[in-house]
């Protein structure tokens, strides 16, 4: 689909979120530029022009709108909260109280609202979950329950037992048979992503605004018979490093281990996706042909849509036979940006 000014104006008029990141609209009468979803009153079509990047709008003399803040990523983790989470990762026994947040220049109510919105829990609940994640792994390695409780900042064994049971449904001494999948937010140039990993590798990497995210987390939990808990994982360090290199155009293949969740057929399709070279695209029909089943185009397309490990398993490299950018769980605009990054398409 050619992105005409008529289509962009209509998308802006309707505040269509699918066009977030695709274009920005400059308003000639006010000298400001907005994102497509801006709630400010829409100007007449003859009073606007469109830009592919915020840089283009600024170079043309436009100022960022104070309503929709087009230079900010609304889902991005604020720097000060990233620092909090980094400190917790380095030492899970830390316990930040409201007074500690104030000393860091943070408002406890603001921090609480951010964690409720992006993690579904308060910051204090997040801290407890992070500690329990760390404790769980130590118990799995055979450490003593009391030592683990004290090492993770608990003042009593009963308090540790209660917190542990509230998450895992069992006491620490009976935790040997339990499993966990770690979860972490990762910031990228195309938005916040949610990563999940177990001891074998990455099992999910999705943009945080994907509509089916909660369903995918449920599937992962059932597949591994595990609790999904906020926490660190050695595979996350590799993932973050390789993602950063990828977006800087310094990496063309990923080496981080994967633990995909799906049927044998789906895993076969996803493995085939990983053979599509960087900087190229393939059609669904070509995919089906390579798999040796030319009539399985629809099944292949469905499997692509169920891929839970974006970018690394590059379903964004599959396009329609006529060259159109077909559906993508992270949004068509992200598919376009990824292919532009890889220089597989030029716009």
Short mmCIF file of C-alpha atoms in Angstrom, two decimals:
data_model
loop_
_atom_site.label_atom_id
_atom_site.label_comp_id
_atom_site.label_asym_id
_atom_site.label_seq_id
_atom_site.Cartn_x
_atom_site.Cartn_y
_atom_site.Cartn_z
CA UNK A 1 0.00 0.00 0.00
CA UNK A 2 1.43 3.36 -1.02
CA UNK A 3 1.37 5.78 1.88
CA UNK A 4 -0.33 8.82 0.33
CA UNK A 5 -1.01 12.13 2.05
CA UNK A 6 -4.74 11.29 1.97
CA UNK A 7 -4.13 8.03 3.85
CA UNK A 8 -1.85 9.74 6.39
CA UNK A 9 -4.30 12.58 7.01
CA UNK A 10 -7.16 10.10 7.49
CA UNK A 11 -5.03 8.03 9.88
CA UNK A 12 -4.24 11.17 11.86
CA UNK A 13 -7.89 12.28 11.83
CA UNK A 14 -8.88 8.86 13.21
CA UNK A 15 -5.92 8.80 15.67
CA UNK A 16 -5.03 5.38 14.27
CA UNK A 17 -2.36 3.77 16.53
CA UNK A 18 -1.24 1.43 13.71
CA UNK A 19 0.52 4.41 12.11
CA UNK A 20 2.56 5.28 15.21
CA UNK A 21 6.19 5.58 14.11
CA UNK A 22 5.30 5.56 10.39
CA UNK A 23 4.95 9.33 9.93
CA UNK A 24 4.72 12.64 11.77
CA UNK A 25 2.44 15.52 10.81
CA UNK A 26 3.58 19.14 10.73
CA UNK A 27 0.97 21.86 11.17
CA UNK A 28 1.91 24.90 9.08
CA UNK A 29 -0.32 27.34 10.98
CA UNK A 30 1.18 26.61 14.40
CA UNK A 31 4.70 25.42 13.53
CA UNK A 32 4.40 22.24 15.61
CA UNK A 33 4.56 18.58 14.60
CA UNK A 34 2.60 15.67 16.08
CA UNK A 35 2.39 11.90 16.18
CA UNK A 36 -0.63 10.32 14.34
CA UNK A 37 -2.49 9.68 17.60
CA UNK A 38 -2.32 13.26 18.90
CA UNK A 39 -5.55 14.30 20.64
CA UNK A 40 -5.21 17.99 19.73
CA UNK A 41 -7.75 19.43 17.31
CA UNK A 42 -6.98 18.41 13.72
CA UNK A 43 -6.14 21.18 11.22
CA UNK A 44 -7.46 21.35 7.68
CA UNK A 45 -5.67 19.13 5.10
CA UNK A 46 -4.20 22.12 3.27
CA UNK A 47 -2.45 23.23 6.49
CA UNK A 48 -0.40 20.09 7.09
CA UNK A 49 2.62 18.27 5.70
CA UNK A 50 4.06 14.88 6.58
CA UNK A 51 7.52 13.64 7.54
CA UNK A 52 9.17 10.21 7.67
CA UNK A 53 11.22 11.09 10.76
CA UNK A 54 11.12 13.56 13.65
CA UNK A 55 14.53 14.80 12.45
CA UNK A 56 13.02 15.85 9.10
CA UNK A 57 10.28 17.79 10.89
CA UNK A 58 12.77 19.59 13.15
CA UNK A 59 15.05 20.46 10.23
CA UNK A 60 12.03 22.04 8.51
CA UNK A 61 11.60 24.30 11.55
CA UNK A 62 8.76 22.53 13.39
CA UNK A 63 8.62 22.25 17.18
CA UNK A 64 7.43 19.09 19.01
CA UNK A 65 3.81 19.18 20.19
CA UNK A 66 3.41 19.54 23.96
CA UNK A 67 0.25 17.42 23.90
CA UNK A 68 1.46 14.21 22.22
CA UNK A 69 5.25 14.70 22.82
CA UNK A 70 6.43 13.13 19.53
CA UNK A 71 10.06 12.90 20.66
CA UNK A 72 9.18 10.57 23.52
CA UNK A 73 8.42 6.85 23.47
CA UNK A 74 5.30 6.57 25.69
CA UNK A 75 6.20 3.03 26.78
CA UNK A 76 9.89 3.66 27.33
CA UNK A 77 11.29 3.00 30.79
CA UNK A 78 12.39 6.33 32.36
CA UNK A 79 16.13 6.59 33.06
CA UNK A 80 15.67 6.89 36.83
CA UNK A 81 13.49 3.74 36.94
CA UNK A 82 16.03 1.89 34.78
CA UNK A 83 18.63 2.79 37.43
CA UNK A 84 16.39 1.39 40.17
CA UNK A 85 15.96 -1.88 38.28
CA UNK A 86 19.69 -2.11 37.49
CA UNK A 87 20.50 -1.69 41.18
CA UNK A 88 18.01 -4.43 42.07
CA UNK A 89 19.54 -6.72 39.43
CA UNK A 90 22.99 -6.17 40.91
CA UNK A 91 21.78 -6.80 44.47
CA UNK A 92 18.30 -8.36 44.91
CA UNK A 93 18.60 -7.99 48.71
CA UNK A 94 18.18 -4.21 48.41
CA UNK A 95 14.91 -2.87 49.77
CA UNK A 96 13.91 0.56 48.51
CA UNK A 97 11.43 2.35 50.79
CA UNK A 98 9.52 5.49 49.90
CA UNK A 99 12.11 7.62 51.69
CA UNK A 100 14.83 6.06 49.52
CA UNK A 101 12.90 6.96 46.37
CA UNK A 102 12.51 10.56 47.56
CA UNK A 103 16.27 10.76 48.21
CA UNK A 104 16.76 9.77 44.55
CA UNK A 105 14.50 12.61 43.46
CA UNK A 106 11.54 10.30 42.71
CA UNK A 107 7.94 10.66 43.82
CA UNK A 108 6.74 7.32 45.31
CA UNK A 109 3.24 7.82 43.85
CA UNK A 110 4.71 8.36 40.35
CA UNK A 111 6.85 5.24 40.65
CA UNK A 112 3.84 3.26 41.88
CA UNK A 113 1.70 4.39 38.93
CA UNK A 114 4.44 3.52 36.41
CA UNK A 115 4.91 -0.01 37.78
CA UNK A 116 1.15 -0.61 37.97
CA UNK A 117 0.78 0.45 34.34
CA UNK A 118 3.76 -1.45 32.92
CA UNK A 119 4.14 -4.42 35.27
CA UNK A 120 0.66 -4.81 36.76
CA UNK A 121 1.99 -4.41 40.31
CA UNK A 122 3.35 -1.74 42.64
CA UNK A 123 7.09 -1.11 42.88
CA UNK A 124 7.19 -2.73 46.33
CA UNK A 125 5.48 -5.85 44.95
CA UNK A 126 7.97 -5.83 42.05
CA UNK A 127 10.86 -5.76 44.53
CA UNK A 128 9.42 -8.74 46.41
CA UNK A 129 9.02 -10.72 43.20
CA UNK A 130 12.57 -9.90 42.15
CA UNK A 131 13.92 -11.10 45.51
CA UNK A 132 11.89 -14.31 45.32
CA UNK A 133 13.19 -14.98 41.81
CA UNK A 134 16.77 -14.69 43.08
CA UNK A 135 15.98 -16.84 46.10
CA UNK A 136 14.32 -19.52 43.98
CA UNK A 137 17.46 -19.97 41.89
CA UNK A 138 19.66 -20.25 44.95
CA UNK A 139 17.36 -22.92 46.42
CA UNK A 140 17.49 -24.81 43.12
CA UNK A 141 21.28 -24.83 43.47
CA UNK A 142 20.98 -26.51 46.88
CA UNK A 143 21.52 -23.57 49.22
CA UNK A 144 20.04 -23.59 52.73
CA UNK A 145 16.57 -22.00 53.08
CA UNK A 146 17.53 -19.82 56.06
CA UNK A 147 20.73 -18.59 54.40
CA UNK A 148 18.82 -17.75 51.22
CA UNK A 149 16.17 -15.82 53.19
CA UNK A 150 18.80 -13.73 55.01
CA UNK A 151 20.88 -13.17 51.85
CA UNK A 152 17.81 -11.75 50.10
CA UNK A 153 17.05 -9.23 52.79
CA UNK A 154 14.34 -11.08 54.75
CA UNK A 155 14.46 -10.56 58.51
CA UNK A 156 12.58 -13.75 59.35
CA UNK A 157 12.09 -17.20 57.86
CA UNK A 158 8.31 -16.90 58.28
CA UNK A 159 8.22 -13.70 56.19
CA UNK A 160 10.31 -15.36 53.48
CA UNK A 161 8.09 -18.48 53.50
CA UNK A 162 4.94 -16.36 53.17
CA UNK A 163 6.30 -14.29 50.24
CA UNK A 164 7.61 -17.39 48.49
CA UNK A 165 4.32 -19.26 48.85
CA UNK A 166 2.28 -16.29 47.57
CA UNK A 167 4.12 -16.53 44.23
CA UNK A 168 4.81 -20.23 43.80
CA UNK A 169 1.97 -21.76 45.82
CA UNK A 170 4.39 -23.94 47.75
CA UNK A 171 6.93 -23.51 50.54
CA UNK A 172 10.65 -22.98 49.82
CA UNK A 173 11.57 -26.45 51.08
CA UNK A 174 9.19 -28.01 48.52
CA UNK A 175 10.37 -25.86 45.62
CA UNK A 176 12.71 -28.38 43.96
CA UNK A 177 10.02 -29.49 41.51
CA UNK A 178 8.94 -25.95 40.64
CA UNK A 179 10.09 -24.10 37.50
CA UNK A 180 10.28 -20.45 36.55
CA UNK A 181 10.57 -18.43 33.37
CA UNK A 182 12.29 -15.05 33.81
CA UNK A 183 10.76 -11.88 32.36
CA UNK A 184 12.37 -8.53 31.59
CA UNK A 185 11.57 -5.26 29.77
CA UNK A 186 14.12 -4.29 27.12
CA UNK A 187 14.26 -0.89 25.42
CA UNK A 188 14.88 -0.74 21.65
CA UNK A 189 14.74 2.05 19.02
CA UNK A 190 11.35 0.67 17.90
CA UNK A 191 9.83 0.56 21.36
CA UNK A 192 9.83 -1.45 24.55
CA UNK A 193 10.02 -5.23 24.24
CA UNK A 194 9.19 -7.98 26.71
CA UNK A 195 11.65 -10.86 26.88
CA UNK A 196 11.19 -14.23 28.57
CA UNK A 197 13.86 -16.88 29.12
CA UNK A 198 14.46 -20.12 30.96
CA UNK A 199 17.70 -22.01 31.49
CA UNK A 200 17.74 -23.16 27.85
CA UNK A 201 17.30 -19.83 26.08
CA UNK A 202 14.97 -17.04 25.01
CA UNK A 203 11.35 -18.17 24.68
CA UNK A 204 9.73 -14.80 23.98
CA UNK A 205 10.70 -11.41 22.57
CA UNK A 206 7.68 -9.27 21.76
CA UNK A 207 6.84 -5.57 21.60
CA UNK A 208 5.04 -4.55 24.77
CA UNK A 209 2.03 -3.17 22.88
CA UNK A 210 1.27 -6.43 21.04
CA UNK A 211 -2.40 -7.26 21.64
CA UNK A 212 -1.83 -11.01 22.15
CA UNK A 213 0.96 -10.54 24.71
CA UNK A 214 -0.99 -11.81 27.74
CA UNK A 215 -2.16 -14.89 25.78
CA UNK A 216 1.43 -15.63 24.74
CA UNK A 217 2.59 -15.42 28.36
CA UNK A 218 -0.15 -17.86 29.34
CA UNK A 219 0.95 -20.27 26.60
CA UNK A 220 4.56 -20.12 27.76
CA UNK A 221 3.58 -20.72 31.38
CA UNK A 222 1.49 -23.77 30.43
CA UNK A 223 4.06 -25.15 27.97
CA UNK A 224 6.89 -25.15 30.52
CA UNK A 225 4.60 -25.73 33.52
CA UNK A 226 6.35 -22.77 35.09
CA UNK A 227 5.67 -19.48 36.85
CA UNK A 228 6.68 -16.35 34.93
CA UNK A 229 8.54 -14.09 37.33
CA UNK A 230 10.34 -10.75 36.93
CA UNK A 231 14.05 -11.41 37.18
CA UNK A 232 17.46 -11.61 35.58
CA UNK A 233 18.67 -14.42 33.35
CA UNK A 234 22.14 -14.96 31.80
CA UNK A 235 20.53 -15.14 28.34
CA UNK A 236 19.15 -11.59 28.75
CA UNK A 237 22.65 -10.13 28.83
CA UNK A 238 23.51 -11.79 25.51
CA UNK A 239 20.14 -10.78 24.05
CA UNK A 240 20.48 -7.11 25.00
CA UNK A 241 24.02 -6.90 23.63
CA UNK A 242 23.07 -8.55 20.32
CA UNK A 243 19.91 -6.44 19.92
CA UNK A 244 21.92 -3.26 20.44
CA UNK A 245 24.44 -4.39 17.80
CA UNK A 246 21.60 -5.33 15.43
CA UNK A 247 19.99 -1.88 15.62
CA UNK A 248 23.41 -0.30 15.06
CA UNK A 249 23.77 -2.41 11.87
CA UNK A 250 26.77 -4.18 13.38
CA UNK A 251 25.13 -7.62 13.71
CA UNK A 252 23.48 -9.67 10.99
CA UNK A 253 22.97 -12.98 12.85
CA UNK A 254 21.99 -13.78 16.43
CA UNK A 255 23.77 -16.37 18.56
CA UNK A 256 21.67 -16.15 21.74
CA UNK A 257 20.13 -19.60 22.48
CA UNK A 258 16.40 -19.96 21.88
CA UNK A 259 13.73 -22.09 23.55
CA UNK A 260 10.69 -21.52 21.28
CA UNK A 261 7.20 -22.54 22.39
CA UNK A 262 5.09 -24.25 19.72
CA UNK A 263 4.24 -27.42 17.83
CA UNK A 264 6.80 -29.37 15.81
CA UNK A 265 5.37 -27.91 12.59
CA UNK A 266 5.58 -24.36 13.93
CA UNK A 267 9.16 -24.88 15.12
CA UNK A 268 10.05 -26.21 11.67
CA UNK A 269 8.56 -23.08 10.06
CA UNK A 270 10.40 -20.82 12.52
CA UNK A 271 13.70 -22.62 11.92
CA UNK A 272 13.13 -22.07 8.20
CA UNK A 273 12.57 -18.36 8.85
CA UNK A 274 16.04 -18.14 10.35
CA UNK A 275 17.53 -19.20 7.01
CA UNK A 276 16.28 -16.02 5.29
CA UNK A 277 19.47 -13.97 4.85
CA UNK A 278 19.74 -10.50 6.38
CA UNK A 279 18.81 -7.86 3.81
CA UNK A 280 16.47 -10.12 1.82
CA UNK A 281 12.79 -11.08 1.88
CA UNK A 282 10.83 -14.20 1.04
CA UNK A 283 7.16 -14.76 0.19
CA UNK A 284 4.84 -17.13 2.05
CA UNK A 285 4.68 -19.24 -1.11
CA UNK A 286 8.48 -19.48 -1.26
CA UNK A 287 8.49 -20.47 2.39
CA UNK A 288 5.99 -23.26 1.74
CA UNK A 289 7.97 -24.43 -1.31
CA UNK A 290 11.20 -24.65 0.70
CA UNK A 291 9.40 -26.66 3.37
CA UNK A 292 8.40 -29.12 0.64
CA UNK A 293 4.67 -28.44 0.87
CA UNK A 294 3.66 -25.81 -1.75
CA UNK A 295 -0.02 -26.01 -0.76
CA UNK A 296 0.65 -25.18 2.88
CA UNK A 297 0.83 -21.41 2.35
CA UNK A 298 -1.95 -20.63 4.82
CA UNK A 299 -0.54 -22.98 7.49
CA UNK A 300 2.89 -21.38 7.06
CA UNK A 301 1.39 -17.89 7.35
CA UNK A 302 -0.44 -18.91 10.54
CA UNK A 303 2.76 -20.33 12.02
CA UNK A 304 4.58 -17.09 11.19
CA UNK A 305 1.87 -15.16 13.02
CA UNK A 306 2.31 -17.33 16.12
CA UNK A 307 6.04 -16.70 16.33
CA UNK A 308 6.76 -15.36 19.82
CA UNK A 309 10.42 -14.44 19.25
CA UNK A 310 10.43 -11.33 17.09
CA UNK A 311 13.47 -10.10 15.15
CA UNK A 312 15.64 -13.13 16.05
CA UNK A 313 13.19 -15.43 14.30
CA UNK A 314 12.69 -12.92 11.46
CA UNK A 315 9.05 -13.28 10.41
CA UNK A 316 9.31 -9.60 9.38
CA UNK A 317 11.28 -10.79 6.32
CA UNK A 318 8.24 -12.57 4.88
CA UNK A 319 6.08 -10.47 2.55
CA UNK A 320 3.19 -11.03 0.15
CA UNK A 321 3.82 -12.55 -3.30
CA UNK A 322 3.05 -9.15 -4.85
CA UNK A 323 5.61 -7.45 -2.59
CA UNK A 324 3.14 -5.96 -0.07
CA UNK A 325 3.99 -5.78 3.61
CA UNK A 326 1.42 -8.17 5.05
CA UNK A 327 0.42 -8.50 8.70
CA UNK A 328 2.93 -8.23 11.55
CA UNK A 329 2.13 -8.62 15.26
CA UNK A 330 4.30 -5.65 16.20
CA UNK A 331 2.58 -3.42 13.64
CA UNK A 332 3.17 -2.95 9.90
CA UNK A 333 5.19 0.20 10.60
CA UNK A 334 7.71 -1.80 12.63
CA UNK A 335 7.95 -4.40 9.87
CA UNK A 336 8.74 -1.59 7.44
CA UNK A 337 11.33 -0.05 9.78
CA UNK A 338 13.06 -3.42 10.34
CA UNK A 339 13.27 -4.09 6.60
CA UNK A 340 14.55 -0.55 6.03
CA UNK A 341 17.17 -1.09 8.75
CA UNK A 342 18.28 -4.29 7.00
CA UNK A 343 18.08 -2.45 3.65
CA UNK A 344 15.84 -5.23 2.33
CA UNK A 345 13.42 -2.58 1.06
CA UNK A 346 13.90 1.08 0.22
CA UNK A 347 11.30 3.81 0.67
#
